[in-house]
Coordinates of C-alpha atoms in Angstrom, one line a residue:
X7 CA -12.5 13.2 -37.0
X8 CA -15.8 12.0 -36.8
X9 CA -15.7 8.8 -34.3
X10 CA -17.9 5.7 -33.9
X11 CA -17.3 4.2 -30.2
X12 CA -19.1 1.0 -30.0
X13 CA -20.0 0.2 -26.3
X14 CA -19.8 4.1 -25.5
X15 CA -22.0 3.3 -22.2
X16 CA -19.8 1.3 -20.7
X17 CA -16.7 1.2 -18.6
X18 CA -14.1 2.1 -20.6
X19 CA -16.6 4.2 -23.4
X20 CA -17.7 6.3 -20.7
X21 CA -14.0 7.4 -20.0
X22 CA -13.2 8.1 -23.3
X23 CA -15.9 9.5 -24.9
X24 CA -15.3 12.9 -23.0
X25 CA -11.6 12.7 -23.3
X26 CA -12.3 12.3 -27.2
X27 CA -14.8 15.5 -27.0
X28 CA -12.2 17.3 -25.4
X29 CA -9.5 16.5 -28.3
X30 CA -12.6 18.1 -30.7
X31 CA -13.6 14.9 -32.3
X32 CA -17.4 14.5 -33.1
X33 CA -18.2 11.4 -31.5
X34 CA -21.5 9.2 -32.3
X35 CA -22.0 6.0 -29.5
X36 CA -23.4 2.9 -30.4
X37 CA -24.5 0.5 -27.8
X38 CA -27.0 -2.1 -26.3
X39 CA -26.9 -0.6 -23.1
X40 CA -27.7 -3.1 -21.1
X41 CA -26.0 -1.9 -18.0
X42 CA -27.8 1.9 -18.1
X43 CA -29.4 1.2 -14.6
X44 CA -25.5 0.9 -13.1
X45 CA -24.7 4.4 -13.0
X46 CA -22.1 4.5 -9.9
X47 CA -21.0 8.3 -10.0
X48 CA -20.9 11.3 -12.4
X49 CA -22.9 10.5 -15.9
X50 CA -23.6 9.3 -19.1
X51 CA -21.8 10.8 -21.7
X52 CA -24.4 13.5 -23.9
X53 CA -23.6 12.6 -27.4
X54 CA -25.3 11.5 -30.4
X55 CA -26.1 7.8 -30.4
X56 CA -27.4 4.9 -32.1
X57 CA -29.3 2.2 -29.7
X58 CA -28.6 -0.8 -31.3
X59 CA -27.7 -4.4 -30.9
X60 CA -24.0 -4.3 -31.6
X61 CA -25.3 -7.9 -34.1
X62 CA -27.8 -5.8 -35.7
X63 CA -25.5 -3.0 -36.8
X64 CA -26.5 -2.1 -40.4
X65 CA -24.2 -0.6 -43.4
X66 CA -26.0 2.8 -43.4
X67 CA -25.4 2.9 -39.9
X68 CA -21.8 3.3 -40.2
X69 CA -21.8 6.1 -43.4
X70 CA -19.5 8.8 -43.1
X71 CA -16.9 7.6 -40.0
X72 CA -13.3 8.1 -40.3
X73 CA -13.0 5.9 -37.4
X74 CA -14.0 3.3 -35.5
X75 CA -13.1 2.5 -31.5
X76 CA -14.8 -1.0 -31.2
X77 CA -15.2 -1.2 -27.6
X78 CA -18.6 -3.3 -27.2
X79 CA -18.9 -6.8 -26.5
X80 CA -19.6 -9.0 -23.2
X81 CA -16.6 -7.7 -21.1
X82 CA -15.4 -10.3 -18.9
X83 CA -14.5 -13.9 -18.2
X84 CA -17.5 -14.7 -15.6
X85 CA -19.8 -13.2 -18.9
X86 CA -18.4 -14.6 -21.4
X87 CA -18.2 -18.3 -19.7
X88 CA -22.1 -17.4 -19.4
X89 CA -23.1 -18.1 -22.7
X90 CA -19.8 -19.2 -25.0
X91 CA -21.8 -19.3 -27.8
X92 CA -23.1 -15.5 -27.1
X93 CA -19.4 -15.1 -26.9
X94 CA -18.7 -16.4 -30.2
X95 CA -21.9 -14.7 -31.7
X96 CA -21.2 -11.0 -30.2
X97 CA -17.7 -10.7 -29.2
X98 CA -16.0 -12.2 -32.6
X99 CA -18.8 -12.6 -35.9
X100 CA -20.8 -9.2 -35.0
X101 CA -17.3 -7.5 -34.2
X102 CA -15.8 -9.1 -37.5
X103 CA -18.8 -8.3 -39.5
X104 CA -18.9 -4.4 -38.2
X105 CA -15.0 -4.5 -39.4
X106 CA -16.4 -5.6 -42.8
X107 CA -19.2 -3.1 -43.0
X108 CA -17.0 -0.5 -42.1
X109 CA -14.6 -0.6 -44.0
X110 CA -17.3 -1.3 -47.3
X111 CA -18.4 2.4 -45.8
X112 CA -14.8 4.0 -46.3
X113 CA -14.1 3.9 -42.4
X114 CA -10.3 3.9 -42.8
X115 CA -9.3 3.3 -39.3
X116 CA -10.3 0.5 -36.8
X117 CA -9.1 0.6 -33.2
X118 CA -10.1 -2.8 -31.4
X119 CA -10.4 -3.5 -27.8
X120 CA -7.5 -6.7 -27.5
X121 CA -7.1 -8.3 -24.0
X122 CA -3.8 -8.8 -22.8
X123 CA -5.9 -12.3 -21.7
X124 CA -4.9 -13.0 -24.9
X125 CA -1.4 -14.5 -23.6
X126 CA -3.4 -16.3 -20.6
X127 CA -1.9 -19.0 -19.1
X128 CA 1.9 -17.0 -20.2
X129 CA 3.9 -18.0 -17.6
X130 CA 6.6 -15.7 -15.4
X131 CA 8.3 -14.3 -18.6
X132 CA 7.1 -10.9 -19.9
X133 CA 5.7 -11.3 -22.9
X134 CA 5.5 -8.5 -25.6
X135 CA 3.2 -8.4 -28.8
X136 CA 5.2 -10.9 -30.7
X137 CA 4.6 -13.4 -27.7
X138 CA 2.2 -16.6 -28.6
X139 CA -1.4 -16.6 -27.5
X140 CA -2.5 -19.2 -25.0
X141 CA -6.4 -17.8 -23.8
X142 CA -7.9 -20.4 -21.0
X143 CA -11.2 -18.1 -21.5
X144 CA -14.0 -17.9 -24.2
X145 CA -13.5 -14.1 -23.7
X146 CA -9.9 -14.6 -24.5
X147 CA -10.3 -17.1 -27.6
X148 CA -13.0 -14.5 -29.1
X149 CA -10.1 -11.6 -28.9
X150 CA -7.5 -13.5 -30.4
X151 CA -9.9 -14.7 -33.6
X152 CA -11.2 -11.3 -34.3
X153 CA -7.4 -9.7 -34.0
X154 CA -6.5 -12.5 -37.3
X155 CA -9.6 -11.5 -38.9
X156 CA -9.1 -8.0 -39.0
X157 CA -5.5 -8.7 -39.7
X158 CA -6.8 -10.3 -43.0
X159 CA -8.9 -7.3 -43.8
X160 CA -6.0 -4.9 -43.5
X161 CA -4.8 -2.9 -46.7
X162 CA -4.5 -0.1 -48.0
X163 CA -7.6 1.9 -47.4
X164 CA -8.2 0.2 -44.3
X165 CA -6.0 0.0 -40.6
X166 CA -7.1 -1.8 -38.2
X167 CA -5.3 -1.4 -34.8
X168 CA -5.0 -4.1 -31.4
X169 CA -5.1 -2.3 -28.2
X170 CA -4.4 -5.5 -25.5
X171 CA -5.4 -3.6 -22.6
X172 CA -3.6 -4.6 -18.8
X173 CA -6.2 -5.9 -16.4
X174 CA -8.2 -2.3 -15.7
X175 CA -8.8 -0.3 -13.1
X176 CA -9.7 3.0 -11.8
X177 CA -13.1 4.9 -11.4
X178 CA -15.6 5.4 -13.9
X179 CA -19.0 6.4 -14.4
X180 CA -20.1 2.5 -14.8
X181 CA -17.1 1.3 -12.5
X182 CA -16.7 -2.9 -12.7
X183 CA -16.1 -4.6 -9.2
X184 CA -15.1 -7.7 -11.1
X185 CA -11.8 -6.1 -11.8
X186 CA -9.1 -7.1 -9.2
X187 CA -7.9 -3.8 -8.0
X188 CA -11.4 -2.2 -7.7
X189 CA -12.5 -5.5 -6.3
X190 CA -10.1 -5.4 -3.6
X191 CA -10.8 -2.0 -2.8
X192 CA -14.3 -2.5 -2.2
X193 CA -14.2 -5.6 0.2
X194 CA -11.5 -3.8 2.3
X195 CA -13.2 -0.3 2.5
X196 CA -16.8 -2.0 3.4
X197 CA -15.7 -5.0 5.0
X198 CA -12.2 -4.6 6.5
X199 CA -11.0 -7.4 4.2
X200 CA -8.3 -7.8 1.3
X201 CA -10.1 -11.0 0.0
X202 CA -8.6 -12.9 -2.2
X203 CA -10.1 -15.6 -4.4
X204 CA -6.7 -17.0 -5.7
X205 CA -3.9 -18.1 -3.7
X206 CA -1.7 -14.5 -4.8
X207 CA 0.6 -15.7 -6.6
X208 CA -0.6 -15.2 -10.2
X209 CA 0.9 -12.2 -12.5
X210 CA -1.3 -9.2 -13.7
X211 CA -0.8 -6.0 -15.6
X212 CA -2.7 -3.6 -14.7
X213 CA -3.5 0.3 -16.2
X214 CA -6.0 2.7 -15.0
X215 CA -9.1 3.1 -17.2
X216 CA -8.1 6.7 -18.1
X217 CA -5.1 5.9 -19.4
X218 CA -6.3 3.3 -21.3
X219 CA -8.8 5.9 -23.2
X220 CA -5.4 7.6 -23.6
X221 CA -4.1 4.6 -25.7
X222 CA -7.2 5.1 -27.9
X223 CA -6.6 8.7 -28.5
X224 CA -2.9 8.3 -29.3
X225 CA -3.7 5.4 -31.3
X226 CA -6.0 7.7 -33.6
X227 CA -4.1 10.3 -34.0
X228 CA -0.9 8.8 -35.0
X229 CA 0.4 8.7 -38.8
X230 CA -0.8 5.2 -40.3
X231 CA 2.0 3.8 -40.9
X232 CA 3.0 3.5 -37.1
X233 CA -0.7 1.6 -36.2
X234 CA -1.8 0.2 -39.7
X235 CA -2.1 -3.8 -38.6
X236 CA -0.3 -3.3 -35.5
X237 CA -0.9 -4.6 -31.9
X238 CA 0.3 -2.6 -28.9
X239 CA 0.1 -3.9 -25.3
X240 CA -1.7 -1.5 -23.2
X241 CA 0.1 -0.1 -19.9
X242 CA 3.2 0.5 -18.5
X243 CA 5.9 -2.2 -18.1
X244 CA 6.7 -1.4 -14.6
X245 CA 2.7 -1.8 -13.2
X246 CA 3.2 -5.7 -13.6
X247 CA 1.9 -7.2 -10.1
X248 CA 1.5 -10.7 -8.1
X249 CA -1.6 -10.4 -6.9
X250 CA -0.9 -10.8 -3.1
X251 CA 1.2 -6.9 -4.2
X252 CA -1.9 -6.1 -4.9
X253 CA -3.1 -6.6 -2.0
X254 CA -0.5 -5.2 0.6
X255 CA -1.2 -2.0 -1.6
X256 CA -4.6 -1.7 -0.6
X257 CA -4.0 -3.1 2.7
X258 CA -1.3 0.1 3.2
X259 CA -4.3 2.4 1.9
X260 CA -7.6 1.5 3.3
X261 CA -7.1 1.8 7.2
X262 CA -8.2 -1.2 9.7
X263 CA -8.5 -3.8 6.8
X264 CA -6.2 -7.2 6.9
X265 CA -6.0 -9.7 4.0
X266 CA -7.5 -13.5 4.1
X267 CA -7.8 -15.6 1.6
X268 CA -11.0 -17.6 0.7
X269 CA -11.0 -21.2 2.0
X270 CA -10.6 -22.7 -1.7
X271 CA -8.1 -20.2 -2.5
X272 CA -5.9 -21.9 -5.0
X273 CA -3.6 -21.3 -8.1
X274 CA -5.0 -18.9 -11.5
X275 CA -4.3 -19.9 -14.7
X276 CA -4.2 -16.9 -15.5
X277 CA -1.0 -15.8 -15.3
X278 CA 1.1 -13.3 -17.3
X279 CA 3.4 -10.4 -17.3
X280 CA 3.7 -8.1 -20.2
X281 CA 6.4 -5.6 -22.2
X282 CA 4.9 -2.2 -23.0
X283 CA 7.5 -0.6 -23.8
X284 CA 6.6 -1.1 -28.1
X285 CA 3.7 1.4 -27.3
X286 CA 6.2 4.2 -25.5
X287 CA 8.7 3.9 -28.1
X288 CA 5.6 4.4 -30.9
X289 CA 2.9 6.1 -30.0
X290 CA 4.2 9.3 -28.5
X291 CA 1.4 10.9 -27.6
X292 CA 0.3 7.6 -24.7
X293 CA 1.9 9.0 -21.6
X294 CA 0.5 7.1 -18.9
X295 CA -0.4 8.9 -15.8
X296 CA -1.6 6.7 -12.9
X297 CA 0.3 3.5 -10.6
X298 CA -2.0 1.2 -8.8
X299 CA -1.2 2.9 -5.6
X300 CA -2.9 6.3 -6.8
X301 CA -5.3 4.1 -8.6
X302 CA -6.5 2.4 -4.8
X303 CA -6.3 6.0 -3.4
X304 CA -8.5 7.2 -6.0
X305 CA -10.9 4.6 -5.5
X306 CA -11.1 4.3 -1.6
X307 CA -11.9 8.4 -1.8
X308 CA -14.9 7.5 -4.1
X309 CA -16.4 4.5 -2.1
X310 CA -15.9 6.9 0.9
X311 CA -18.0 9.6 -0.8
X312 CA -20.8 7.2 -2.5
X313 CA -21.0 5.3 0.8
X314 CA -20.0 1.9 -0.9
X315 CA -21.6 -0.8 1.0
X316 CA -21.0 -4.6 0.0
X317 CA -24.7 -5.2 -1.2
X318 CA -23.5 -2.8 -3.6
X319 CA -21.0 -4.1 -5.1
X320 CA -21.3 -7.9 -5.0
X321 CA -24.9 -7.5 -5.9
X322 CA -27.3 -7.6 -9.2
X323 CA -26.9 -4.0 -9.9
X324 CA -22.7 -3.2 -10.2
X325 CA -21.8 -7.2 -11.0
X326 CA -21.9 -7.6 -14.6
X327 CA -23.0 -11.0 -14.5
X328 CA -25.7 -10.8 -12.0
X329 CA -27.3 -8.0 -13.7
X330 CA -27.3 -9.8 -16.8
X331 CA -28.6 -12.7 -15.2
X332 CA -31.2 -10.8 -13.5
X333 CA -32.1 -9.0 -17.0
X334 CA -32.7 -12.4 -18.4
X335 CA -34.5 -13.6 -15.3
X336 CA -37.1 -10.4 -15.1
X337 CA -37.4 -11.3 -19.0
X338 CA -36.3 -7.8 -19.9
X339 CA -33.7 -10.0 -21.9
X340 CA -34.2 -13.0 -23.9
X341 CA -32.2 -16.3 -23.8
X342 CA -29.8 -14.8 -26.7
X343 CA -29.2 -11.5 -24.6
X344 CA -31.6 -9.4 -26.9
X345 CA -34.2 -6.9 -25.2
X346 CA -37.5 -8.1 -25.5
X347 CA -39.1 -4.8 -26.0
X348 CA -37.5 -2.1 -27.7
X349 CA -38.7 0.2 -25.1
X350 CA -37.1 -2.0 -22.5

């Protein structure tokens, strides 16, 4: 198939890009790239791409794509509180509106990057796709709206598909430290410290980046009528986790660290377990590979071979917000998060 991956430089797209080169699609990127100074390890994928605003995406741009993996959009809670109307602008109408212009330009499939944040505030219960919505974040919200507008569009030349991806984790060439488990990781291999920001006792699922670029390579290649306006929660029922587990995981792994919690260390909202088990019963081909215990093995071998330090990773360059900030600062950026200069 010929592939579009919106947001191909990013943490996820530069995971599955190869992974879809390796199943011998030919893949085109698309993205703002705003985060192209944050190379951590490895690099870039090498594939065709178009530079673009991901708001600016025209109808020519999207001629001849039997698919489309729509992965870009501000990626996070601390981002998306930054600007909720940025938010709104890129993360629902420009992902709507590529949805529409897609599938004017015969793309016949559209894989969307859902959030398990979706469910939010969902309680102790494990939830599975049929399970009401109850976001406490702008980033949430936007998922939800886009997944019932693309819902609307589906028939029968067009299938959109909802991966809700678990809370990632796992190493990448543009790793996140705002992610829990790769969070924790850090401040215990550089600092000796499980810190914890919450009081533990909130509910995550979690599922290695990898094998979420595995969900988006089953989900493509599976007959339509087992993804055609279908949701599927991302991970593996069992990797469900308080987030004081998480914790005595990494504690067990990185030698000499102890956990402490911050002084205003209090209860998440965010709180949820979910079922995965719909996406092993359908899509065959997902056959997840990693457990957050490999997962914090995997990532205290890296920050011992890149020489993590904590500038590094609570700083401007590997914290999504910061650098953003610091983009918009520098005015590289302007106030709506567009470059200033296209040879920025």
């Amino acid at each position: 198939m010929r592939v579009l991956v919106t947001g191909h430089n990013g943490y996820i797209g530069t995971v599955l890009v190869p992974m879809l080169q390796g199943h011998g699609h030919d893949v085109v990127g698309l993205d703002t790239n705003y985060f192209r100074r944050c190379l951590f390890a490895g690099e870039l994928p090498a594939i065709e791409q178009i530079d673009k605003d991901i708001r600016d995406v025209a109808a020519a741009d999207l001629n001849g794509f039997d698919a489309i993996i729509h992965l870009a959009g501000l990626s996070n809670d601390p981002l998306g509180d930054y600007k909720p109307n940025l938010t709104e602008d890129i993360n629902e109408r420009a992902a709507v509106r590529l949805a529409e212009l897609g599938k004017a330009a015969g793309v016949r499939r559209f894989l969307f990057a859902s959030s398990c944040s979706n469910y939010g505030a969902g309680g102790q219960d494990f939830l599975d796709e049929q399970a009401a919505f109850n976001p406490v974040t702008p980033y949430g919200v936007s998922k939800v709206r886009v997944e019932a507008a693309l819902s609307a569009m589906a028939d029968a030349e067009f299938s959109p598909t909802y991966l809700r991806a678990s809370t990632a984790y796992g190493m990448s060439p543009l790793i996140r430290f705002d992610l829990v488990i790769n969070n924790l990781t850090a401040w215990a291999f550089t600092e000796g410290l499980v810190y914890l920001k919450s009081d533990g006792t909130p509910w995550r699922p979690v599922v290695h980046v990898a094998d979420i670029a595995l969900a988006y390579i089953a989900a493509l290649h599976a007959p339509r009528e087992l993804i055609h306006d279908e949701a599927f929660n991302v991970g593996t029922t069992t990797e469900n986790y308080q987030i004081r587990e998480l914790a005595e995981i990494v504690r067990d792994i990185v030698p000499n660290c102890r956990i402490e919690y911050a002084p205003d260390a209090g209860p998440d909202a965010r709180c949820y377990r979910v079922d995965c088990n719909k996406i092993a019963r359908t899509l065959h081909e997902f056959k997840p590979q990693w457990t957050a215990r490999r997962g914090v093995e995997e990532l205290y071998q890296a920050y011992r071979t890149v020489g993590l330090t904590l500038d590094d990773f609570e700083g401007e360059r590997y914290k999504r917000i910061a650098h953003v900030k610091r983009l918009v600062a520098d005015g590289e950026l302007d106030d709506e998060l567009r470059w200033r200069s296209a040879a920025a």
